[in-house]
PDB file of C-alpha atoms in Angstrom:
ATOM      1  CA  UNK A   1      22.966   5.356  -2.101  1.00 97.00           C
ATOM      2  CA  UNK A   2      19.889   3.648  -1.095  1.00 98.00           C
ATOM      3  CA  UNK A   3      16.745   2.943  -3.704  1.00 98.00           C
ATOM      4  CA  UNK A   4      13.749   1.967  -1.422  1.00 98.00           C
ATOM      5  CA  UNK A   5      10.232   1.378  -2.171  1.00 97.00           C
ATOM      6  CA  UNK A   6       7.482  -1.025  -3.496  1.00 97.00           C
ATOM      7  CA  UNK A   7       7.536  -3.969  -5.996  1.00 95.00           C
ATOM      8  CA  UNK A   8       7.521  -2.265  -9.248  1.00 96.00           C
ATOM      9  CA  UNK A   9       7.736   1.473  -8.422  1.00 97.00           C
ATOM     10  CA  UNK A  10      11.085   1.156 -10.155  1.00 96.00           C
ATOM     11  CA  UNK A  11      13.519   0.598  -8.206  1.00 97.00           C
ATOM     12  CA  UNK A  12      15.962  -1.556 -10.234  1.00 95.00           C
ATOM     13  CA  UNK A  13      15.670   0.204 -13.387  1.00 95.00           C
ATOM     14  CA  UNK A  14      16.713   3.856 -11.733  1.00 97.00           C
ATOM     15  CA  UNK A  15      19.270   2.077  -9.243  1.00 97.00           C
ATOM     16  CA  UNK A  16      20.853   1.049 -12.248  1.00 95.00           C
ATOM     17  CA  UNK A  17      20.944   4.250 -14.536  1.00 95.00           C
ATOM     18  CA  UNK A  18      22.496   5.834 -11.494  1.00 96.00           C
ATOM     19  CA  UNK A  19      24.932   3.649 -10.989  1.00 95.00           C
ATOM     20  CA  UNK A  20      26.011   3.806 -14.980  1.00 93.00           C
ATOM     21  CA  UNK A  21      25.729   7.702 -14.629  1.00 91.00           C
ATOM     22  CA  UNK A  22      27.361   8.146 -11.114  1.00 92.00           C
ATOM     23  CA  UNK A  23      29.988   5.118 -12.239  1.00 92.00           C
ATOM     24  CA  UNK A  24      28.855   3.409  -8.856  1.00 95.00           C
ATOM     25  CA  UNK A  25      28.765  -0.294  -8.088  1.00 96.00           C
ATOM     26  CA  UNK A  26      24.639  -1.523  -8.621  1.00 97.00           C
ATOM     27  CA  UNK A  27      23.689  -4.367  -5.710  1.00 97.00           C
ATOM     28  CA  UNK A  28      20.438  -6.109  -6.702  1.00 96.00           C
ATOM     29  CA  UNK A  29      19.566  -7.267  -2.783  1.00 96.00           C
ATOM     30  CA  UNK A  30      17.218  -9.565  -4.765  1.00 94.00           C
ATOM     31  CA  UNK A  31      20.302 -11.135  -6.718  1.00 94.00           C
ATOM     32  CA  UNK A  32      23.024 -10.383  -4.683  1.00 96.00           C
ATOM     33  CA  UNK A  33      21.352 -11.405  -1.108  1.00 97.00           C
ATOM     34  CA  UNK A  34      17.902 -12.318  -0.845  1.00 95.00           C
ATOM     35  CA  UNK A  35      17.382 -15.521  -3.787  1.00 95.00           C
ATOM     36  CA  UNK A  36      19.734 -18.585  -4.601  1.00 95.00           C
ATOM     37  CA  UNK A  37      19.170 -20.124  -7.437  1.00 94.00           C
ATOM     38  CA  UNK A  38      15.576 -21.712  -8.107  1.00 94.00           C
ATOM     39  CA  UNK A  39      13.705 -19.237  -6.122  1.00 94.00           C
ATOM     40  CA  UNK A  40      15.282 -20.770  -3.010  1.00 96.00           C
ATOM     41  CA  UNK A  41      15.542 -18.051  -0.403  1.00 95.00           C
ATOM     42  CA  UNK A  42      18.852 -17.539   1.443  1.00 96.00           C
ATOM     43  CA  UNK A  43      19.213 -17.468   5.305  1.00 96.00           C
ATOM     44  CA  UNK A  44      18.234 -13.866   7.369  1.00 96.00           C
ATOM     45  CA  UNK A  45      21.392 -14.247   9.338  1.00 97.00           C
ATOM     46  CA  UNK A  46      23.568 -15.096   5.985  1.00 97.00           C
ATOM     47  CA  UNK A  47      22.083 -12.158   4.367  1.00 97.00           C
ATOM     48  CA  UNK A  48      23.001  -9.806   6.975  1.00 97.00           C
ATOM     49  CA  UNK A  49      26.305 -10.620   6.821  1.00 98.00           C
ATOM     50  CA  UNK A  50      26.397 -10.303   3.383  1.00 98.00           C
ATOM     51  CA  UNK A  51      24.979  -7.195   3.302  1.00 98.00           C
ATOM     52  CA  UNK A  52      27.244  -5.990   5.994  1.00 98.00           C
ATOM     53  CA  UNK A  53      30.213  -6.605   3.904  1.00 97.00           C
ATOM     54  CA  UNK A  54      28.612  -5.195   0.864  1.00 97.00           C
ATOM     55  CA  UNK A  55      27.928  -1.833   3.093  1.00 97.00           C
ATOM     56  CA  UNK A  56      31.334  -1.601   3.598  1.00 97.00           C
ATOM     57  CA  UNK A  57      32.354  -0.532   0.190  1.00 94.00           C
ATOM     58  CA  UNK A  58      32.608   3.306  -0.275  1.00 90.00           C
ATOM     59  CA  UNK A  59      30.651   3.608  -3.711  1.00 94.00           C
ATOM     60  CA  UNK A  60      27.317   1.630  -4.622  1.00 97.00           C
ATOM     61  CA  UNK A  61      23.878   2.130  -5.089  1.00 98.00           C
ATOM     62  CA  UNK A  62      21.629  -0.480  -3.474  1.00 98.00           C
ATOM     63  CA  UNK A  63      17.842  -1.134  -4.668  1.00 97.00           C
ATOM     64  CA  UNK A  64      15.895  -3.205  -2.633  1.00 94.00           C
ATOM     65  CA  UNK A  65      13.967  -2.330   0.140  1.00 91.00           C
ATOM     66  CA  UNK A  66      14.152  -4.577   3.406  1.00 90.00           C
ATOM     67  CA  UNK A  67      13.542  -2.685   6.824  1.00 92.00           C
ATOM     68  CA  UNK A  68      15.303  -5.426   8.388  1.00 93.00           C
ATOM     69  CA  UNK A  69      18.700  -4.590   7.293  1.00 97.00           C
ATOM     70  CA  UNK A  70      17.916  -0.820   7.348  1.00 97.00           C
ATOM     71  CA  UNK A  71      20.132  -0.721  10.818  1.00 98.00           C
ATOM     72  CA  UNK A  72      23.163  -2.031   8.437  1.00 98.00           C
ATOM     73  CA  UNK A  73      22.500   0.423   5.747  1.00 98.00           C
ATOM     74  CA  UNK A  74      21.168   3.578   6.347  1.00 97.00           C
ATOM     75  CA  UNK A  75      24.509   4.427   8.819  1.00 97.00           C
ATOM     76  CA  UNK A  76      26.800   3.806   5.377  1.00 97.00           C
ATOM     77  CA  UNK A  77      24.732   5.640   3.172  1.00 97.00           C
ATOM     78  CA  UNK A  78      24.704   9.391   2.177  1.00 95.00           C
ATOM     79  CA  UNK A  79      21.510   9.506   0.404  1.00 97.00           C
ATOM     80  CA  UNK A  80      17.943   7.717   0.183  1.00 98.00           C
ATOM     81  CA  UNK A  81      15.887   7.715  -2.425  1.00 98.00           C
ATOM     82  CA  UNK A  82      12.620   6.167  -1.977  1.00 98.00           C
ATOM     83  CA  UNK A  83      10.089   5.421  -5.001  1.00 98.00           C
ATOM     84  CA  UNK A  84       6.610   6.374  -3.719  1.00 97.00           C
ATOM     85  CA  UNK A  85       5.233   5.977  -7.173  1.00 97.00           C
ATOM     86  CA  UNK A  86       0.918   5.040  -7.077  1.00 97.00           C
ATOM     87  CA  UNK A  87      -0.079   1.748  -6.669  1.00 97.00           C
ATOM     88  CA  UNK A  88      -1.937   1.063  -9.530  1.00 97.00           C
ATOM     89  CA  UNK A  89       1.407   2.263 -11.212  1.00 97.00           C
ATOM     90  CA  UNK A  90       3.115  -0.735  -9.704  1.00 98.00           C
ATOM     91  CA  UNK A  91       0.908  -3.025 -10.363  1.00 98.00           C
ATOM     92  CA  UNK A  92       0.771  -2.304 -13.962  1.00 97.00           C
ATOM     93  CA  UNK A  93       4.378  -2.231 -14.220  1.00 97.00           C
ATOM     94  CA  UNK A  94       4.801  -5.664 -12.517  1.00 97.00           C
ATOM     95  CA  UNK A  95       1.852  -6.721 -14.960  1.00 96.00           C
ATOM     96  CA  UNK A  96       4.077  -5.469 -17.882  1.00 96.00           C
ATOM     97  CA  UNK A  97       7.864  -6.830 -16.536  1.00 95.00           C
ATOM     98  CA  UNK A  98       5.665 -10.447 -15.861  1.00 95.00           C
ATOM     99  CA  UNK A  99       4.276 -10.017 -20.076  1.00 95.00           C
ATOM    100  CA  UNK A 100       7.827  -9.583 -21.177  1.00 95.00           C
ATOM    101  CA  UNK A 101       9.998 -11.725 -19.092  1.00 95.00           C
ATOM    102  CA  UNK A 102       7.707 -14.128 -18.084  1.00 95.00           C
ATOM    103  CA  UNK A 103       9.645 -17.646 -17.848  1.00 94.00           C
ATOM    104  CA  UNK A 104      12.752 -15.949 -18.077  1.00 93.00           C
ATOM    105  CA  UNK A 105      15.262 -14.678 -15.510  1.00 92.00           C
ATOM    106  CA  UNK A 106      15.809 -11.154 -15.702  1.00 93.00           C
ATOM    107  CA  UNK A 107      19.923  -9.800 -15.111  1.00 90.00           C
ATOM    108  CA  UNK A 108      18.942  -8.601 -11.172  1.00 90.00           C
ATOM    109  CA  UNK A 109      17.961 -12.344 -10.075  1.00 92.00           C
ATOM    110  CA  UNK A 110      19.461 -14.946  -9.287  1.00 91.00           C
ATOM    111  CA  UNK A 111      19.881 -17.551 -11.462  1.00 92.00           C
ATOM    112  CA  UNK A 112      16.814 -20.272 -12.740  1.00 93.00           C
ATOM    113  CA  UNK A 113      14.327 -17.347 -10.599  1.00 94.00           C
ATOM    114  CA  UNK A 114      12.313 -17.273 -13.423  1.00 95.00           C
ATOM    115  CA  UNK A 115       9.581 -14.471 -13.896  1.00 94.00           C
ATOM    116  CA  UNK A 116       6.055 -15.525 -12.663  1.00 94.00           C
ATOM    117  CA  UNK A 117       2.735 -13.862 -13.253  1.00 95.00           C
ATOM    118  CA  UNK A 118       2.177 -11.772  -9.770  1.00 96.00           C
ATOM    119  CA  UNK A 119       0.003 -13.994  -7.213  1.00 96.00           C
ATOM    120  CA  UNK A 120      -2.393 -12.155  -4.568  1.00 97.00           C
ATOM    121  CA  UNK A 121      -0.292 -12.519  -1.724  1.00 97.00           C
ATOM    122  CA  UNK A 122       1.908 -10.384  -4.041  1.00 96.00           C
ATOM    123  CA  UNK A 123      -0.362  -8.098  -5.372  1.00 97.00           C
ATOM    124  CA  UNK A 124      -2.030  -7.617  -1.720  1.00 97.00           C
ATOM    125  CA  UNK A 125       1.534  -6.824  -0.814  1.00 97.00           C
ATOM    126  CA  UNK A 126       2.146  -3.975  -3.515  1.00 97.00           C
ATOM    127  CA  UNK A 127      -1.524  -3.078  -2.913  1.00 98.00           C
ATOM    128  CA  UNK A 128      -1.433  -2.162   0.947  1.00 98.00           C
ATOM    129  CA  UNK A 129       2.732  -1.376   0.613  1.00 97.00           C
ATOM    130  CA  UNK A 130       1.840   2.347   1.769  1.00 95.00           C
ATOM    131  CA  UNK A 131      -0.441   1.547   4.433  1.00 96.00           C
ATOM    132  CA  UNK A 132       1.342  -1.180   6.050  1.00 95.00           C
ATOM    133  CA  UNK A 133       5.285  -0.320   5.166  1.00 95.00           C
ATOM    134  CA  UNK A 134       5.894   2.913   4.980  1.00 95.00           C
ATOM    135  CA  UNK A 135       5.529   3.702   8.521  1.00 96.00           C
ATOM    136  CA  UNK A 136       7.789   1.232   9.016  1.00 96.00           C
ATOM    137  CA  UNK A 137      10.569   3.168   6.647  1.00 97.00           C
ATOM    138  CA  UNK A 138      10.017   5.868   8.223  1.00 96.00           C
ATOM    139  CA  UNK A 139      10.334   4.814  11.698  1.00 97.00           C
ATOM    140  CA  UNK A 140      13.664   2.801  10.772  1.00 97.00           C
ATOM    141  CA  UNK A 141      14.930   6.125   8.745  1.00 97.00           C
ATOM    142  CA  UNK A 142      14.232   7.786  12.041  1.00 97.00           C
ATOM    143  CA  UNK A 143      16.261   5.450  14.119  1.00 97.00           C
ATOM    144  CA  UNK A 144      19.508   4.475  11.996  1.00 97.00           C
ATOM    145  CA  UNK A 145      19.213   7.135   9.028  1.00 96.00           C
ATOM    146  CA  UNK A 146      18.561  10.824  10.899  1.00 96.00           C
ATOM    147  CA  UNK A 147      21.067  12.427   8.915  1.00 96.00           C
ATOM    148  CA  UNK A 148      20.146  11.094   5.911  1.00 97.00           C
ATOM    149  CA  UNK A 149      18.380  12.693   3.040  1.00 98.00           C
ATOM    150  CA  UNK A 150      15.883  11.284   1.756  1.00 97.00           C
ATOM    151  CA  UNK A 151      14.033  12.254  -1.485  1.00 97.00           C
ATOM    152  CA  UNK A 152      10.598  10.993  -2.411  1.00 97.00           C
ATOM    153  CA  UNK A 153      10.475  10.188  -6.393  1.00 98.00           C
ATOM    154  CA  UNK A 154       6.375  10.155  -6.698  1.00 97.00           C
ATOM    155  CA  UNK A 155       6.405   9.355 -10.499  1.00 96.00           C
ATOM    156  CA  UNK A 156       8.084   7.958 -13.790  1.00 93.00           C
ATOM    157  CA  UNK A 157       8.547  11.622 -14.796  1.00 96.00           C
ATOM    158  CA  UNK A 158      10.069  12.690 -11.602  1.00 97.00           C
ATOM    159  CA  UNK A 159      12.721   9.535 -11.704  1.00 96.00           C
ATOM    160  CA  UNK A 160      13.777  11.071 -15.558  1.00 94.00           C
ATOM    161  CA  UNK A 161      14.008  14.458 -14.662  1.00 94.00           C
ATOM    162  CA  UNK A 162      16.238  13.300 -11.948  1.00 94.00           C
ATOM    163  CA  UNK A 163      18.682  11.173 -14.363  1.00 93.00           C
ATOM    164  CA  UNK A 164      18.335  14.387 -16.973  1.00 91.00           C
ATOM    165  CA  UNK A 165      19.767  15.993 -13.910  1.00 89.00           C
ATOM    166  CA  UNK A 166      22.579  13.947 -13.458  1.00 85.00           C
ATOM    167  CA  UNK A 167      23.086  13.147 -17.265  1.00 79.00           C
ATOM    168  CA  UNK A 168      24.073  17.330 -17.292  1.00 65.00           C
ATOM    169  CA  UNK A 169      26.207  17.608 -14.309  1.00 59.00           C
ATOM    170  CA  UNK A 170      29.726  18.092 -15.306  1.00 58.00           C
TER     171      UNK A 170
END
């Protein structure tokens, strides 16, 4: 299962509850492929392969969203769920995540990636994510995903109901 979407629409935290639910490996791309330690990025041609290898396992649930490597994993995955939450939502909830972790590195990073206040290049990023990415997603859904579902989760609410849901399956 694939968790897609914009910086702080939430992906993470519901990738995670899944995974504990659905008793599915959780892949942080940002910790597992994407950061070395010290906010150090890691090589596009070593992440691939990593992420290649990581597709290969039968049972996970990967949050992060990366076009790039959609062509690796939208043909191993049986279901996309992509966070479309507002805007402003994200960019209070980064606000929030930066208030309570700030300096410290949260469990999905890599280790000494400390958490910063959000910069504008950020922020502009979150901001025009709809606008500039999502016909991107779609395109790349289109071309390596076409018989994959994928379910729009437009809110907080929407996200619990869903866990509720799979919190009373038998």
């Amino acid at each position: 299962m694939l968790i897609v979407g914009s910086s702080g629409a939430g992906k993470t935290t519901l990738a995670r509850e899944v995974a504990k639910r659905l008793r599915l490996t959780h892949i942080s791309m940002d910790k597992e492929f994407f950061w070395l330690p010290d906010w150090v990025a890691r090589g596009r041609s070593e992440q691939r392969e990593m992420i290649a290898e990581a597709v290969m396992n039968d049972r996970w649930v990967m949050d992060g969203s990366n076009p790039s490597s959609f062509d690796l994993r939208l043909p191993r995955t049986n279901i996309v769920l992509w966070m479309r939450v507002p805007r402003v939502v994200c960019i209070y909830s980064v606000y929030r995540r930066a208030m309570k972790t700030y300096g410290l590195t949260r469990d999905d990073m890599a280790a000494g990636c400390t958490e910063q206040l959000p910069d504008k290049e950020f922020l502009s990023y979150i901001w025009n994510f709809d606008r500039r990415h999502a016909p991107l997603f779609e395109r790349n859904f289109d071309l390596y995903g076409p018989h994959v579902p994928i379910f729009q989760v437009k809110s907080r609410r929407e996200a619990d109901s869903l866990l509720d849901l799979m919190r009373s399956a038998p």
